[in-house]
């Protein structure tokens, strides 16, 4: 199958020019002017005049089919990657979870079983490590050799996910020595636990107390500690879902000192804020996620961090739970509201609208934040994350002028609400190709469950 995309405005993290792209099978074969005159017959020509031609989005932080709080996130690998594709994201990196007592490879096998035959786009895995005695440390190298080169560790959720500082130090050392990267959920979960218990004892059970018991200082302290431990371990660290200015300052300070500290933020921290918890009744439960939404004043600082490269990636932390049946579990007690929200479908459009259309970032930076940087950090570059000869033909024909209104009534995520209900955004993923196949075109799906392949990732941070 040969496809020729003509006259599109090709944008990568560094380039911006009008040209044609020839796709041969699953990869990009050639880029140039007027390729039609030299390619011979092709199966399909896509006229991309007036449109952006960008690398498929990479969302390195999703939770499909994640067991949490007595239920499971409502998107599985089929519905979740399908929704992602509608929004121009053609690769996800999801989190496999090691339960207590489980061997690392067993955890990974369980997530292979969830994704195989279901994912419509390519996917990789990080591994959440919860139980790491010294005897399991060599297992980290074995995971890296199998293409799982990043690990998430938690400083929060005592008794469930939290690991102690010694374990973090050992994991960072072992990962760092073998081309791996530790992704840190940085919040002081021990202090938070005390605040939560005090709130419940005082009868403070409404959703907003989820936010009021998880202060920004708890996140900043976690980020500071994570970076200090990484420095002692001579290893890099990647802070996930960074939500606030206090935490960002810790990353900035570290990077100013030349330390290999990296961080992502998510659209919810750029576009939503604490006031959403103050909505009528139980509505605030829709925004119960960790870290929580912060005061609006943080948003300008996060955008500044994105511009200045103190934040390198925008992921979603997509972890949807239906409002009616799942968030409901915590109607009388915010600690029982499953943590997380939907987001995988609208990341590209939200960031384009709030970033490029609002002139906060340029086109190259948009591509870098939504695709290229994640590919480089997580060992997928240059197979993913760019438009170049030899790269996978994961391509989005993006209409920068078209508007859409985000709504649960039209979205494709398997969840009964949208965190952005009614928001108008400029920028729509019109045609989406995954390894050379058109899987979305003008709002219709042409992909197939199981077509997505597991991505055996290389060493972290190897892509420059
Ligand atoms: O609330 C969130 N973020 N749920 C997903 C789990 C995590 O910590 O990323
Ligand atoms: Zn987390
Ligand atoms: Zn997460």
GROMACS .gro file of C-alpha atoms and ligand atoms in nm:
model
  475
    1UNK     CA    1   0.000   0.000   0.000
    2UNK     CA    2   0.145   0.336  -0.108
    3UNK     CA    3  -0.007   0.665   0.006
    4UNK     CA    4   0.101   1.011  -0.107
    5UNK     CA    5   0.018   1.309   0.113
    6UNK     CA    6   0.052   1.621  -0.100
    7UNK     CA    7   0.118   1.987  -0.024
    8UNK     CA    8   0.076   1.964   0.352
    9UNK     CA    9   0.250   2.195   0.596
   10UNK     CA   10   0.487   1.946   0.757
   11UNK     CA   11   0.572   2.034   1.114
   12UNK     CA   12   0.816   1.842   1.333
   13UNK     CA   13   0.984   1.955   1.653
   14UNK     CA   14   1.237   2.146   1.440
   15UNK     CA   15   1.105   2.178   1.082
   16UNK     CA   16   0.821   2.366   0.917
   17UNK     CA   17   0.778   2.351   0.538
   18UNK     CA   18   0.534   2.259   0.263
   19UNK     CA   19   0.608   1.928   0.089
   20UNK     CA   20   0.474   1.584  -0.003
   21UNK     CA   21   0.515   1.266   0.204
   22UNK     CA   22   0.528   0.924   0.041
   23UNK     CA   23   0.427   0.634   0.262
   24UNK     CA   24   0.521   0.284   0.153
   25UNK     CA   25   0.367   0.013   0.372
   26UNK     CA   26   0.407   0.102   0.739
   27UNK     CA   27   0.683   0.361   0.702
   28UNK     CA   28   0.761   0.699   0.552
   29UNK     CA   29   0.960   0.639   0.234
   30UNK     CA   30   1.031   0.986   0.101
   31UNK     CA   31   0.966   1.355   0.167
   32UNK     CA   32   1.004   1.616  -0.103
   33UNK     CA   33   0.852   1.862  -0.345
   34UNK     CA   34   0.622   1.738  -0.619
   35UNK     CA   35   0.682   1.371  -0.540
   36UNK     CA   36   0.392   1.267  -0.765
   37UNK     CA   37   0.616   1.321  -1.067
   38UNK     CA   38   0.866   1.056  -0.952
   39UNK     CA   39   0.681   0.801  -0.738
   40UNK     CA   40   0.488   0.616  -1.007
   41UNK     CA   41   0.138   0.492  -0.921
   42UNK     CA   42   0.015   0.512  -0.561
   43UNK     CA   43  -0.292   0.356  -0.400
   44UNK     CA   44  -0.417   0.677  -0.249
   45UNK     CA   45  -0.340   1.048  -0.265
   46UNK     CA   46  -0.442   1.271   0.026
   47UNK     CA   47  -0.455   1.641  -0.051
   48UNK     CA   48  -0.329   1.815   0.263
   49UNK     CA   49  -0.311   2.170   0.125
   50UNK     CA   50  -0.385   2.419   0.404
   51UNK     CA   51  -0.348   2.147   0.669
   52UNK     CA   52  -0.071   2.062   0.912
   53UNK     CA   53   0.102   1.727   0.866
   54UNK     CA   54   0.235   1.632   1.208
   55UNK     CA   55   0.369   1.318   1.378
   56UNK     CA   56   0.101   1.115   1.555
   57UNK     CA   57   0.065   1.218   1.916
   58UNK     CA   58   0.236   1.014   2.186
   59UNK     CA   59   0.065   1.005   2.523
   60UNK     CA   60   0.314   0.851   2.766
   61UNK     CA   61   0.075   0.842   3.061
   62UNK     CA   62  -0.249   0.644   3.036
   63UNK     CA   63  -0.428   0.391   3.253
   64UNK     CA   64  -0.650   0.161   3.047
   65UNK     CA   65  -0.836  -0.107   3.238
   66UNK     CA   66  -0.663  -0.012   3.562
   67UNK     CA   67  -0.799  -0.169   3.883
   68UNK     CA   68  -0.833   0.114   4.136
   69UNK     CA   69  -1.037   0.157   4.452
   70UNK     CA   70  -1.254  -0.153   4.402
   71UNK     CA   71  -1.335  -0.078   4.039
   72UNK     CA   72  -1.146  -0.045   3.708
   73UNK     CA   73  -1.090   0.251   3.477
   74UNK     CA   74  -1.371   0.249   3.225
   75UNK     CA   75  -1.170   0.250   2.901
   76UNK     CA   76  -1.000  -0.071   2.802
   77UNK     CA   77  -0.723  -0.091   2.543
   78UNK     CA   78  -0.971  -0.100   2.256
   79UNK     CA   79  -1.200   0.187   2.354
   80UNK     CA   80  -0.912   0.390   2.494
   81UNK     CA   81  -0.677   0.367   2.196
   82UNK     CA   82  -0.971   0.420   1.960
   83UNK     CA   83  -1.063   0.742   2.142
   84UNK     CA   84  -0.696   0.842   2.140
   85UNK     CA   85  -0.685   0.789   1.763
   86UNK     CA   86  -0.986   1.014   1.711
   87UNK     CA   87  -0.788   1.286   1.881
   88UNK     CA   88  -0.466   1.231   1.685
   89UNK     CA   89  -0.276   1.023   1.939
   90UNK     CA   90  -0.129   0.713   1.775
   91UNK     CA   91   0.091   0.581   2.056
   92UNK     CA   92   0.022   0.540   2.424
   93UNK     CA   93   0.252   0.425   2.699
   94UNK     CA   94   0.034   0.265   2.965
   95UNK     CA   95   0.122   0.154   3.317
   96UNK     CA   96   0.134  -0.214   3.405
   97UNK     CA   97   0.102  -0.263   3.781
   98UNK     CA   98   0.294  -0.506   4.001
   99UNK     CA   99   0.076  -0.624   4.290
  100UNK     CA  100   0.237  -0.700   4.623
  101UNK     CA  101   0.415  -1.035   4.612
  102UNK     CA  102   0.404  -1.052   4.234
  103UNK     CA  103   0.712  -1.102   4.016
  104UNK     CA  104   0.775  -0.814   3.773
  105UNK     CA  105   0.728  -1.032   3.466
  106UNK     CA  106   0.390  -1.154   3.594
  107UNK     CA  107   0.267  -0.796   3.612
  108UNK     CA  108   0.383  -0.732   3.259
  109UNK     CA  109   0.218  -1.051   3.132
  110UNK     CA  110  -0.113  -0.941   3.284
  111UNK     CA  111  -0.095  -0.612   3.091
  112UNK     CA  112   0.004  -0.786   2.768
  113UNK     CA  113  -0.315  -0.989   2.806
  114UNK     CA  114  -0.521  -0.671   2.851
  115UNK     CA  115  -0.380  -0.504   2.538
  116UNK     CA  116  -0.328  -0.786   2.289
  117UNK     CA  117  -0.608  -0.821   2.037
  118UNK     CA  118  -0.761  -0.496   2.158
  119UNK     CA  119  -0.535  -0.196   2.101
  120UNK     CA  120  -0.603  -0.019   1.772
  121UNK     CA  121  -0.279   0.182   1.788
  122UNK     CA  122   0.071   0.094   1.901
  123UNK     CA  123   0.142   0.091   2.272
  124UNK     CA  124   0.423   0.049   2.518
  125UNK     CA  125   0.433  -0.016   2.890
  126UNK     CA  126   0.592   0.138   3.194
  127UNK     CA  127   0.587  -0.082   3.502
  128UNK     CA  128   0.453   0.039   3.837
  129UNK     CA  129   0.673  -0.124   4.098
  130UNK     CA  130   0.521  -0.173   4.443
  131UNK     CA  131   0.726  -0.455   4.593
  132UNK     CA  132   1.100  -0.452   4.531
  133UNK     CA  133   1.311  -0.660   4.770
  134UNK     CA  134   1.677  -0.682   4.669
  135UNK     CA  135   1.612  -1.021   4.510
  136UNK     CA  136   1.389  -0.852   4.251
  137UNK     CA  137   1.634  -0.574   4.158
  138UNK     CA  138   1.791  -0.773   3.869
  139UNK     CA  139   1.437  -0.800   3.732
  140UNK     CA  140   1.449  -0.431   3.643
  141UNK     CA  141   1.730  -0.496   3.395
  142UNK     CA  142   1.534  -0.784   3.251
  143UNK     CA  143   1.233  -0.554   3.199
  144UNK     CA  144   1.453  -0.296   3.025
  145UNK     CA  145   1.590  -0.571   2.797
  146UNK     CA  146   1.229  -0.659   2.709
  147UNK     CA  147   1.152  -0.301   2.605
  148UNK     CA  148   0.998  -0.175   2.926
  149UNK     CA  149   1.258   0.087   3.007
  150UNK     CA  150   1.068   0.300   3.257
  151UNK     CA  151   0.922   0.235   3.601
  152UNK     CA  152   0.675   0.429   3.805
  153UNK     CA  153   0.725   0.453   4.179
  154UNK     CA  154   0.486   0.616   4.423
  155UNK     CA  155   0.559   0.838   4.722
  156UNK     CA  156   0.180   0.845   4.780
  157UNK     CA  157  -0.094   0.594   4.868
  158UNK     CA  158   0.059   0.423   5.176
  159UNK     CA  159  -0.035   0.056   5.197
  160UNK     CA  160  -0.120   0.040   4.828
  161UNK     CA  161   0.146   0.185   4.600
  162UNK     CA  162   0.387   0.375   4.828
  163UNK     CA  163   0.746   0.256   4.843
  164UNK     CA  164   1.003   0.392   5.087
  165UNK     CA  165   1.295   0.617   5.001
  166UNK     CA  166   1.547   0.331   5.024
  167UNK     CA  167   1.353   0.136   4.764
  168UNK     CA  168   1.334   0.444   4.542
  169UNK     CA  169   1.710   0.490   4.574
  170UNK     CA  170   1.781   0.127   4.485
  171UNK     CA  171   1.537   0.128   4.194
  172UNK     CA  172   1.683   0.450   4.055
  173UNK     CA  173   2.035   0.312   4.084
  174UNK     CA  174   1.946  -0.013   3.907
  175UNK     CA  175   1.738   0.160   3.640
  176UNK     CA  176   1.999   0.430   3.579
  177UNK     CA  177   2.281   0.176   3.539
  178UNK     CA  178   2.085  -0.010   3.272
  179UNK     CA  179   1.932   0.262   3.055
  180UNK     CA  180   1.607   0.280   3.252
  181UNK     CA  181   1.419   0.575   3.393
  182UNK     CA  182   1.216   0.610   3.712
  183UNK     CA  183   0.891   0.805   3.676
  184UNK     CA  184   0.790   0.945   4.010
  185UNK     CA  185   0.448   1.007   4.155
  186UNK     CA  186   0.582   1.275   4.385
  187UNK     CA  187   0.354   1.363   4.675
  188UNK     CA  188   0.420   1.317   5.045
  189UNK     CA  189   0.160   1.044   5.093
  190UNK     CA  190   0.238   0.991   5.461
  191UNK     CA  191   0.150   1.349   5.555
  192UNK     CA  192  -0.146   1.345   5.317
  193UNK     CA  193  -0.277   1.035   5.492
  194UNK     CA  194  -0.282   1.221   5.825
  195UNK     CA  195  -0.464   1.517   5.667
  196UNK     CA  196  -0.717   1.282   5.508
  197UNK     CA  197  -0.786   1.101   5.838
  198UNK     CA  198  -0.832   1.435   6.017
  199UNK     CA  199  -1.075   1.556   5.749
  200UNK     CA  200  -1.287   1.242   5.766
  201UNK     CA  201  -1.290   1.252   6.148
  202UNK     CA  202  -1.420   1.610   6.124
  203UNK     CA  203  -1.701   1.502   5.891
  204UNK     CA  204  -1.543   1.668   5.586
  205UNK     CA  205  -1.646   1.413   5.327
  206UNK     CA  206  -1.728   1.618   5.013
  207UNK     CA  207  -1.514   1.585   4.695
  208UNK     CA  208  -1.338   1.918   4.753
  209UNK     CA  209  -1.163   1.772   5.057
  210UNK     CA  210  -0.970   1.547   4.822
  211UNK     CA  211  -0.796   1.864   4.703
  212UNK     CA  212  -0.779   2.032   5.043
  213UNK     CA  213  -0.597   1.733   5.194
  214UNK     CA  214  -0.336   1.720   4.916
  215UNK     CA  215  -0.158   2.057   4.939
  216UNK     CA  216   0.084   2.182   4.677
  217UNK     CA  217   0.362   2.170   4.938
  218UNK     CA  218   0.313   1.792   4.964
  219UNK     CA  219   0.379   1.767   4.592
  220UNK     CA  220   0.673   2.009   4.598
  221UNK     CA  221   0.831   1.817   4.887
  222UNK     CA  222   0.793   1.493   4.692
  223UNK     CA  223   0.950   1.644   4.383
  224UNK     CA  224   1.239   1.784   4.586
  225UNK     CA  225   1.298   1.447   4.752
  226UNK     CA  226   1.269   1.252   4.427
  227UNK     CA  227   1.530   1.473   4.262
  228UNK     CA  228   1.763   1.455   4.561
  229UNK     CA  229   1.741   1.075   4.570
  230UNK     CA  230   1.802   1.059   4.194
  231UNK     CA  231   2.108   1.280   4.235
  232UNK     CA  232   2.246   1.048   4.503
  233UNK     CA  233   2.172   0.750   4.277
  234UNK     CA  234   2.346   0.924   3.982
  235UNK     CA  235   2.030   0.860   3.783
  236UNK     CA  236   1.777   1.063   3.587
  237UNK     CA  237   1.423   1.111   3.713
  238UNK     CA  238   1.095   1.197   3.538
  239UNK     CA  239   0.821   1.359   3.746
  240UNK     CA  240   0.474   1.257   3.633
  241UNK     CA  241   0.159   1.472   3.633
  242UNK     CA  242   0.324   1.784   3.777
  243UNK     CA  243   0.040   2.016   3.874
  244UNK     CA  244   0.166   2.333   4.041
  245UNK     CA  245   0.415   2.613   4.052
  246UNK     CA  246   0.574   2.504   4.384
  247UNK     CA  247   0.661   2.164   4.235
  248UNK     CA  248   0.778   2.321   3.911
  249UNK     CA  249   1.025   2.542   4.100
  250UNK     CA  250   1.191   2.227   4.232
  251UNK     CA  251   1.237   2.095   3.878
  252UNK     CA  252   1.361   2.434   3.759
  253UNK     CA  253   1.620   2.454   4.037
  254UNK     CA  254   1.742   2.103   3.959
  255UNK     CA  255   1.769   2.170   3.587
  256UNK     CA  256   1.950   2.499   3.652
  257UNK     CA  257   2.205   2.291   3.842
  258UNK     CA  258   2.238   2.065   3.539
  259UNK     CA  259   2.066   1.763   3.693
  260UNK     CA  260   1.884   1.520   3.462
  261UNK     CA  261   1.538   1.600   3.598
  262UNK     CA  262   1.244   1.582   3.358
  263UNK     CA  263   0.875   1.644   3.407
  264UNK     CA  264   0.538   1.631   3.240
  265UNK     CA  265   0.219   1.819   3.307
  266UNK     CA  266  -0.133   1.741   3.181
  267UNK     CA  267  -0.414   1.944   3.018
  268UNK     CA  268  -0.626   1.931   3.334
  269UNK     CA  269  -0.363   2.136   3.520
  270UNK     CA  270  -0.339   2.384   3.232
  271UNK     CA  271  -0.711   2.437   3.174
  272UNK     CA  272  -0.905   2.340   3.490
  273UNK     CA  273  -0.867   2.464   3.847
  274UNK     CA  274  -0.971   2.421   4.209
  275UNK     CA  275  -1.303   2.601   4.156
  276UNK     CA  276  -1.433   2.289   3.979
  277UNK     CA  277  -1.451   2.116   4.319
  278UNK     CA  278  -1.685   2.388   4.444
  279UNK     CA  279  -1.958   2.297   4.196
  280UNK     CA  280  -2.305   2.200   4.315
  281UNK     CA  281  -2.367   1.865   4.483
  282UNK     CA  282  -2.137   1.580   4.394
  283UNK     CA  283  -2.019   1.732   4.061
  284UNK     CA  284  -1.671   1.791   4.204
  285UNK     CA  285  -1.614   1.413   4.203
  286UNK     CA  286  -1.557   1.434   3.828
  287UNK     CA  287  -1.231   1.613   3.902
  288UNK     CA  288  -1.107   1.392   4.183
  289UNK     CA  289  -0.764   1.302   4.055
  290UNK     CA  290  -0.416   1.301   4.201
  291UNK     CA  291  -0.255   1.549   4.225
  292UNK     CA  292  -0.574   1.755   4.248
  293UNK     CA  293  -0.663   2.060   4.041
  294UNK     CA  294  -0.486   2.367   4.179
  295UNK     CA  295  -0.559   2.738   4.206
  296UNK     CA  296  -0.575   2.907   3.868
  297UNK     CA  297  -0.262   3.113   3.936
  298UNK     CA  298  -0.053   2.800   3.878
  299UNK     CA  299  -0.152   2.776   3.514
  300UNK     CA  300   0.058   3.068   3.386
  301UNK     CA  301   0.361   2.923   3.562
  302UNK     CA  302   0.305   2.582   3.401
  303UNK     CA  303   0.281   2.741   3.056
  304UNK     CA  304   0.603   2.928   3.131
  305UNK     CA  305   0.763   2.598   3.232
  306UNK     CA  306   0.651   2.447   2.901
  307UNK     CA  307   0.796   2.738   2.705
  308UNK     CA  308   1.126   2.732   2.894
  309UNK     CA  309   1.163   2.352   2.869
  310UNK     CA  310   1.150   2.297   3.244
  311UNK     CA  311   0.850   2.082   3.151
  312UNK     CA  312   0.918   1.863   2.849
  313UNK     CA  313   0.598   1.667   2.791
  314UNK     CA  314   0.220   1.705   2.801
  315UNK     CA  315   0.057   1.370   2.880
  316UNK     CA  316  -0.300   1.309   2.996
  317UNK     CA  317  -0.290   1.067   3.291
  318UNK     CA  318  -0.607   0.933   3.125
  319UNK     CA  319  -0.778   0.728   3.397
  320UNK     CA  320  -1.155   0.754   3.344
  321UNK     CA  321  -1.428   0.644   3.583
  322UNK     CA  322  -1.796   0.686   3.504
  323UNK     CA  323  -1.969   0.951   3.712
  324UNK     CA  324  -2.287   0.752   3.766
  325UNK     CA  325  -2.158   0.414   3.864
  326UNK     CA  326  -1.797   0.464   3.967
  327UNK     CA  327  -1.736   0.812   4.109
  328UNK     CA  328  -2.062   0.745   4.299
  329UNK     CA  329  -1.871   0.498   4.521
  330UNK     CA  330  -1.746   0.799   4.715
  331UNK     CA  331  -2.067   0.998   4.747
  332UNK     CA  332  -2.045   0.992   5.128
  333UNK     CA  333  -1.667   0.977   5.160
  334UNK     CA  334  -1.424   1.144   4.917
  335UNK     CA  335  -1.156   0.885   4.995
  336UNK     CA  336  -1.371   0.626   4.815
  337UNK     CA  337  -1.400   0.824   4.492
  338UNK     CA  338  -1.179   0.647   4.237
  339UNK     CA  339  -0.895   0.882   4.148
  340UNK     CA  340  -0.857   0.990   3.787
  341UNK     CA  341  -1.027   1.150   3.493
  342UNK     CA  342  -1.071   1.112   3.117
  343UNK     CA  343  -0.849   1.300   2.873
  344UNK     CA  344  -0.678   1.088   2.608
  345UNK     CA  345  -0.902   1.204   2.323
  346UNK     CA  346  -0.867   1.580   2.343
  347UNK     CA  347  -0.505   1.640   2.442
  348UNK     CA  348  -0.386   1.744   2.095
  349UNK     CA  349  -0.674   1.983   2.030
  350UNK     CA  350  -0.666   2.133   2.380
  351UNK     CA  351  -0.292   2.195   2.363
  352UNK     CA  352  -0.315   2.334   2.010
  353UNK     CA  353  -0.598   2.564   2.111
  354UNK     CA  354  -0.460   2.678   2.446
  355UNK     CA  355  -0.100   2.675   2.327
  356UNK     CA  356  -0.064   2.760   1.958
  357UNK     CA  357  -0.392   2.943   1.892
  358UNK     CA  358  -0.348   3.147   2.212
  359UNK     CA  359   0.014   3.219   2.111
  360UNK     CA  360   0.167   3.066   2.422
  361UNK     CA  361   0.380   2.822   2.221
  362UNK     CA  362   0.473   2.782   1.856
  363UNK     CA  363   0.397   2.496   1.619
  364UNK     CA  364   0.732   2.320   1.665
  365UNK     CA  365   0.698   2.328   2.039
  366UNK     CA  366   0.343   2.193   2.008
  367UNK     CA  367   0.476   1.888   1.822
  368UNK     CA  368   0.765   1.849   2.063
  369UNK     CA  369   0.541   1.858   2.372
  370UNK     CA  370   0.275   1.623   2.235
  371UNK     CA  371   0.496   1.374   2.051
  372UNK     CA  372   0.870   1.415   1.995
  373UNK     CA  373   0.990   1.470   2.350
  374UNK     CA  374   0.804   1.164   2.480
  375UNK     CA  375   0.957   0.956   2.197
  376UNK     CA  376   1.305   1.074   2.291
  377UNK     CA  377   1.266   1.037   2.666
  378UNK     CA  378   1.102   0.694   2.649
  379UNK     CA  379   1.318   0.525   2.387
  380UNK     CA  380   1.091   0.541   2.081
  381UNK     CA  381   1.276   0.799   1.870
  382UNK     CA  382   1.309   0.818   1.568
  383UNK     CA  383   1.070   0.532   1.499
  384UNK     CA  384   0.796   0.746   1.655
  385UNK     CA  385   0.770   1.118   1.723
  386UNK     CA  386   0.880   1.267   1.394
  387UNK     CA  387   0.819   1.280   1.022
  388UNK     CA  388   1.130   1.146   0.855
  389UNK     CA  389   1.225   0.881   0.600
  390UNK     CA  390   1.224   0.545   0.778
  391UNK     CA  391   1.000   0.652   1.065
  392UNK     CA  392   0.668   0.478   1.121
  393UNK     CA  393   0.395   0.646   0.918
  394UNK     CA  394   0.200   0.759   1.225
  395UNK     CA  395   0.079   1.086   1.083
  396UNK     CA  396  -0.199   1.331   1.159
  397UNK     CA  397  -0.349   1.565   0.902
  398UNK     CA  398  -0.452   1.840   1.138
  399UNK     CA  399  -0.686   2.124   1.047
  400UNK     CA  400  -0.564   2.426   1.245
  401UNK     CA  401  -0.869   2.638   1.159
  402UNK     CA  402  -1.152   2.397   1.226
  403UNK     CA  403  -1.337   2.427   1.558
  404UNK     CA  404  -1.499   2.159   1.770
  405UNK     CA  405  -1.702   2.167   2.088
  406UNK     CA  406  -1.595   1.902   2.338
  407UNK     CA  407  -1.882   1.702   2.482
  408UNK     CA  408  -1.956   1.362   2.633
  409UNK     CA  409  -2.236   1.333   2.378
  410UNK     CA  410  -1.985   1.320   2.092
  411UNK     CA  411  -1.662   1.192   2.242
  412UNK     CA  412  -1.539   0.836   2.195
  413UNK     CA  413  -1.403   0.763   2.541
  414UNK     CA  414  -1.611   0.509   2.735
  415UNK     CA  415  -1.709   0.745   3.012
  416UNK     CA  416  -2.031   0.933   3.082
  417UNK     CA  417  -1.892   1.284   3.127
  418UNK     CA  418  -1.632   1.518   2.986
  419UNK     CA  419  -1.408   1.726   3.207
  420UNK     CA  420  -1.424   1.991   2.931
  421UNK     CA  421  -1.798   1.979   2.853
  422UNK     CA  422  -1.897   2.262   2.619
  423UNK     CA  423  -1.544   2.396   2.566
  424UNK     CA  424  -1.482   2.519   2.211
  425UNK     CA  425  -1.138   2.440   2.077
  426UNK     CA  426  -0.966   2.529   1.754
  427UNK     CA  427  -0.769   2.251   1.582
  428UNK     CA  428  -0.903   1.912   1.478
  429UNK     CA  429  -0.727   1.586   1.384
  430UNK     CA  430  -0.896   1.519   1.053
  431UNK     CA  431  -0.711   1.217   0.911
  432UNK     CA  432  -0.506   0.989   1.133
  433UNK     CA  433  -0.268   0.724   1.003
  434UNK     CA  434  -0.120   0.448   1.213
  435UNK     CA  435   0.174   0.268   1.048
  436UNK     CA  436   0.051   0.377   0.705
  437UNK     CA  437  -0.316   0.287   0.750
  438UNK     CA  438  -0.585   0.551   0.770
  439UNK     CA  439  -0.763   0.471   1.097
  440UNK     CA  440  -0.968   0.790   1.138
  441UNK     CA  441  -1.101   1.013   0.866
  442UNK     CA  442  -1.348   1.297   0.909
  443UNK     CA  443  -1.493   1.161   1.231
  444UNK     CA  444  -1.520   0.799   1.115
  445UNK     CA  445  -1.318   0.507   1.241
  446UNK     CA  446  -1.145   0.271   0.996
  447UNK     CA  447  -0.901   0.094   1.228
  448UNK     CA  448  -0.930  -0.246   1.385
  449UNK     CA  449  -0.899  -0.392   1.729
  450UNK     CA  450  -0.572  -0.578   1.767
  451UNK     CA  451  -0.391  -0.388   1.490
  452UNK     CA  452  -0.185  -0.201   1.750
  453UNK     CA  453   0.152  -0.359   1.831
  454UNK     CA  454   0.354  -0.367   2.150
  455UNK     CA  455   0.648  -0.129   2.122
  456UNK     CA  456   0.971  -0.272   2.255
  457UNK     CA  457   1.129   0.053   2.363
  458UNK     CA  458   1.499   0.127   2.369
  459UNK     CA  459   1.696   0.284   2.649
  460UNK     CA  460   1.535   0.588   2.804
  461UNK     CA  461   1.675   0.932   2.711
  462UNK     CA  462   1.875   0.783   2.425
  463UNK     CA  463   1.714   1.002   2.160
  464UNK     CA  464   1.892   1.325   2.254
  465LIG     O1  465  -0.569   1.032   3.992
  465LIG     C1  466  -0.490   0.972   3.920
  465LIG     N1  467  -0.387   1.036   3.873
  465LIG     N2  468  -0.510   0.843   3.890
  465LIG     C2  469  -0.422   0.759   3.819
  465LIG     C3  470  -0.312   0.706   3.905
  465LIG     C4  471  -0.192   0.797   3.909
  465LIG     O2  472  -0.145   0.829   4.017
  465LIG     O3  473  -0.141   0.835   3.804
  466LIG    ZN1  474   0.048   0.903   3.971
  467LIG    ZN1  475  -0.135   0.817   3.623
   0.00000   0.00000   0.00000
